[in-house]
Amino acid sequence: IFLHELRYVKPTLNGNDLISMGIAPGPQIKEILERLYEARLNGEVTTKQDEEELVRGWLLG
């Protein structure tokens, strides 16, 4: 059951959302989406707003 449920876990934000946030298209988009996926799995984010705030934090650094 656990693996069956994990396949449905994914970030709410997508590449277009990240580009709209000012991130240039390229490999960084994939890296951020992978980090968002991990944050979802770890329960660090649960909403789109949480994801946006996390990404902004990473960008500010």
Coordinates of C-alpha atoms in Angstrom, one line a residue:
I1 CA 0.0 0.0 0.0
F2 CA 2.8 2.4 0.9
L3 CA 4.5 2.2 -2.5
H4 CA 1.1 2.4 -4.2
E5 CA 0.4 5.7 -2.4
L6 CA 3.8 7.2 -3.0
R7 CA 3.4 7.2 -6.7
Y8 CA 0.7 9.8 -6.3
V9 CA 2.9 12.1 -4.3
K10 CA 4.2 15.0 -6.4
P11 CA 4.8 18.7 -6.0
T12 CA 1.9 21.0 -6.7
L13 CA 4.2 23.5 -8.4
N14 CA 5.4 22.6 -11.9
G15 CA 8.1 24.0 -14.2
N16 CA 5.9 26.8 -15.5
D17 CA 5.1 27.9 -12.0
L18 CA 8.8 28.1 -11.2
I19 CA 9.5 30.1 -14.4
S20 CA 6.7 32.4 -13.4
M21 CA 8.4 32.9 -10.0
G22 CA 11.5 34.2 -11.9
I23 CA 13.6 31.0 -12.2
A24 CA 15.3 30.6 -15.6
P25 CA 14.4 27.6 -17.6
G26 CA 17.1 24.9 -17.3
P27 CA 18.5 22.2 -15.1
Q28 CA 17.7 24.2 -12.0
I29 CA 14.0 23.7 -12.6
K30 CA 14.5 19.9 -12.4
E31 CA 16.6 20.2 -9.2
I32 CA 14.0 22.4 -7.5
L33 CA 11.2 20.0 -8.5
E34 CA 13.2 17.1 -7.0
R35 CA 13.7 19.0 -3.8
L36 CA 10.0 19.8 -3.6
Y37 CA 9.2 16.1 -4.1
E38 CA 11.4 15.2 -1.2
A39 CA 9.9 18.0 0.9
R40 CA 6.4 16.5 0.1
L41 CA 7.5 13.0 1.1
N42 CA 9.0 14.3 4.3
G43 CA 5.9 16.3 5.2
E44 CA 7.7 19.6 5.1
V45 CA 5.1 21.1 2.7
T46 CA 1.4 20.2 2.2
T47 CA 0.1 23.1 0.1
K48 CA 1.0 25.0 -3.0
Q49 CA 1.6 28.1 -0.8
D50 CA 4.0 26.0 1.4
E51 CA 5.9 25.0 -1.8
E52 CA 6.1 28.6 -3.0
E53 CA 7.4 29.8 0.3
L54 CA 10.0 27.0 0.4
V55 CA 11.2 27.8 -3.1
R56 CA 11.5 31.5 -2.2
G57 CA 13.5 30.6 0.8
W58 CA 15.9 28.6 -1.3
L59 CA 16.3 31.4 -3.8
L60 CA 17.0 33.9 -1.1
G61 CA 19.4 31.5 0.4

